[in-house]
Coordinates of C-alpha atoms in Angstrom, one line a residue:
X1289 CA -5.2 -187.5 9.8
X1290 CA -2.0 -185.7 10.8
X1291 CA -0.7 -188.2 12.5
X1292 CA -0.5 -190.1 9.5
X1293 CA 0.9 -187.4 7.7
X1294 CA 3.7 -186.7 10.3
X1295 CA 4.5 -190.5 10.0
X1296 CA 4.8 -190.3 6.5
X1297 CA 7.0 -187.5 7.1
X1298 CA 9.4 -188.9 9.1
X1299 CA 10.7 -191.6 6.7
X1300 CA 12.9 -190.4 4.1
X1301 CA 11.9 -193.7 1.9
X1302 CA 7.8 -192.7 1.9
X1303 CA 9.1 -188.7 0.9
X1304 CA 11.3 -190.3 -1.8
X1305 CA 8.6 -192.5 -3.2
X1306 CA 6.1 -189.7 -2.6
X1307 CA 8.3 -187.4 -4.8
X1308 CA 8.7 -190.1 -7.7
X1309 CA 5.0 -190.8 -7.8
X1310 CA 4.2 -186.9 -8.1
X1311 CA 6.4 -186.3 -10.8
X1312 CA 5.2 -186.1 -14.3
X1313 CA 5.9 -189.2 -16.7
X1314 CA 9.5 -189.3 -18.1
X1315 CA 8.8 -189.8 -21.6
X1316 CA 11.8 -190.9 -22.5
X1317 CA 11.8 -193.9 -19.6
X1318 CA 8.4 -194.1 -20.9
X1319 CA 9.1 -194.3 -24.8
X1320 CA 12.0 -197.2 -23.6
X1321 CA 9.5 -199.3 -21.7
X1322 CA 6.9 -199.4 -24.5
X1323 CA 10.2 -200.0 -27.3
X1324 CA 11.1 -202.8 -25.0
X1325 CA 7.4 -204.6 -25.1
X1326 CA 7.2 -204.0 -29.2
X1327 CA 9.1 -205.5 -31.9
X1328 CA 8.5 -204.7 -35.4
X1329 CA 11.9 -206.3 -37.3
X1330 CA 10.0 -209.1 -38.4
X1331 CA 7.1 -209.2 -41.0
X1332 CA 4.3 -209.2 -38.7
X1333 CA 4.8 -207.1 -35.2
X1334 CA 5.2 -208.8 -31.8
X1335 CA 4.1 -208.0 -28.5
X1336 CA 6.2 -209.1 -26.0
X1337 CA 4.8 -209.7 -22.5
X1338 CA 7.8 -209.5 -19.8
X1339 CA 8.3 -208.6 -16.1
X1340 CA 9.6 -205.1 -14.6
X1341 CA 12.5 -207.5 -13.2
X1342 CA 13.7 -208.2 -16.7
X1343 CA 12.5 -204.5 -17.9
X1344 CA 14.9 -202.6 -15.3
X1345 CA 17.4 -205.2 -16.4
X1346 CA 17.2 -204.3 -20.0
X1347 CA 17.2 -200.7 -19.3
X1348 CA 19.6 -199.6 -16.6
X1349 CA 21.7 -203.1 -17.5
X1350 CA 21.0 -203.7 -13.5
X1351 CA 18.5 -204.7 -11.3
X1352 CA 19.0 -202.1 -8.2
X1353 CA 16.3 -201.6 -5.9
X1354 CA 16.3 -198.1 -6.8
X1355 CA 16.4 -199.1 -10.7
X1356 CA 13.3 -201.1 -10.0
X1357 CA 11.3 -198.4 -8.3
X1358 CA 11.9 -195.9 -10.9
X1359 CA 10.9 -198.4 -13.5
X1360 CA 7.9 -199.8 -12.3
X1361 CA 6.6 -196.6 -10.7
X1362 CA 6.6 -195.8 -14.8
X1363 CA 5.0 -198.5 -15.4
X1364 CA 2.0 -197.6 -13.1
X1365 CA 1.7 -194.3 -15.0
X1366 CA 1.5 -195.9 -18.4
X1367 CA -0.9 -198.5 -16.7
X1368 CA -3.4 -195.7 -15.7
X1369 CA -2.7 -194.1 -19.3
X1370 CA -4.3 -197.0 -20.8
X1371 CA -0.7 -197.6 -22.7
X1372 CA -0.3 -200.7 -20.7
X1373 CA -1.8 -204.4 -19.7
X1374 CA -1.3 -206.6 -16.7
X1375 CA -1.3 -209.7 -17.0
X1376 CA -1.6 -211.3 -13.5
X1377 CA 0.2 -214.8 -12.2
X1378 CA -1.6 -217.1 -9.4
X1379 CA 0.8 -216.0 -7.5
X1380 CA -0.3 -212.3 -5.0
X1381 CA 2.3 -209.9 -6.9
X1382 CA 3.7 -211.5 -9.8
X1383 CA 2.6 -210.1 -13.1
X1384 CA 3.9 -209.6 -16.6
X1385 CA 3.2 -206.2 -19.0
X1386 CA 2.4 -206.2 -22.5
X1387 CA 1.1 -203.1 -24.8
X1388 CA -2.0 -202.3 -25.9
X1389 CA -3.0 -200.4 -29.0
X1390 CA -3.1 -196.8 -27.5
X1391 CA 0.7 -197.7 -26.5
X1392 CA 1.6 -198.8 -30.2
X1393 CA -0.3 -195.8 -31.4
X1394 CA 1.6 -193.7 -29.2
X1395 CA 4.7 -195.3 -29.8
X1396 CA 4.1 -194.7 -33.7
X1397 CA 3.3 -191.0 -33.2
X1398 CA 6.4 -190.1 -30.9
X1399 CA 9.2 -192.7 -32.8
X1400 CA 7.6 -190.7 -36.8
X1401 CA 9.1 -188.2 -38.4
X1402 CA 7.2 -184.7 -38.9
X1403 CA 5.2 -185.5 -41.9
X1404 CA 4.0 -188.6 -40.6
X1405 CA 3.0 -186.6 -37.0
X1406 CA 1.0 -184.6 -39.3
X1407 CA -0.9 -187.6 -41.0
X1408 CA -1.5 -189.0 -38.1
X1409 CA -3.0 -185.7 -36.0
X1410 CA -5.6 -185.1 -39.0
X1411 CA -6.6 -188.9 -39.0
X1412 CA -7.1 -189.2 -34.8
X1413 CA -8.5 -185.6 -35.6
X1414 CA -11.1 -186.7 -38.2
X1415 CA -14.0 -187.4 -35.8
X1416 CA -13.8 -184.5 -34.1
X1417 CA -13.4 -182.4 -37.4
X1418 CA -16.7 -184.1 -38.7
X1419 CA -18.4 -183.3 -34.7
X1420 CA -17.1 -179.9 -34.7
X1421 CA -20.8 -178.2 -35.5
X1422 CA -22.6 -180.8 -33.4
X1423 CA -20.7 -180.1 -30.9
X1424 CA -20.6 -176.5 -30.7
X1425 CA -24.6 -176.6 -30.7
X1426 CA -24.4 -179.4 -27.8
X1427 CA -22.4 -176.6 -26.3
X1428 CA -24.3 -173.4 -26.9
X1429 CA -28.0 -175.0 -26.7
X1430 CA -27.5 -177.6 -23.9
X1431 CA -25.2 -175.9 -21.6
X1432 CA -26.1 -172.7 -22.7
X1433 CA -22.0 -171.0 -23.0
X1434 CA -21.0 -168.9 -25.6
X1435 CA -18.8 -170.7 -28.1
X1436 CA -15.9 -168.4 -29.5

């Protein structure tokens, strides 16, 4: 298993992509990508689907393999976030994104003003607000932990 990890070491590309992939979501990169992939000028909202070759292009206005890394290494993040689809070609690695609902939800909460932040935290809170006593007993009976 070391060896692997010495190879790894050894090539300044692998440490760079290692580095990108270990950082946290850029939410603003983030909130572009999702912007891109949403339109909502028109009397009923579009989702677009689109590539990460024409996504990097819209973004950084070029299409540099560095661009593209840093793009669609985003993209993977808002994929396992649930923010994002893949829609897959015939082709092996050809695929187009689109949003899903999470992603407009998300988009929604981070693009509102305060009030509406508010309005939307006690409306995604409402479940758990109406749970609260069952599952504080679910907590206290079945796993037997004090509740504060």
């Amino acid at each position: 298993m070391s060896d692997v990890r010495d190879r790894l070491a050894d090539s300044s590309y692998k440490r760079y992509l290692g580095y990108l992939v270990s950082t946290p979501t850029d939410l603003n990169l983030a909130l572009d990508i999702i912007d891109r992939l949403y339109w909502t000028q028109c009397p009923k909202p579009k989702i677009y689907q689109k590539t990460v070759k024409d996504l990097t292009t819209e973004i950084f206005k070029t299409n540099t393999l560095e661009n593209n890394q840093i793009c669609r290494i985003e993209i993977y993040k808002l994929f396992n976030l649930g923010y994002l689809f893949k829609h897959q070609y015939k082709k092996r690695y050809k695929y187009t994104v689109s949003l899903t609902q999470k992603g407009i939800n998300f988009l929604e909460y981070e693009t509102s003003d305060k009030d509406k932040k508010l309005e939307l935290k006690i409306e995604w809170g409402a479940w758990y607000c109406s749970n609260e006593l069952e599952i504080k007993n679910f907590i206290i009976k079945e796993l037997n932990i004090k509740y504060e």
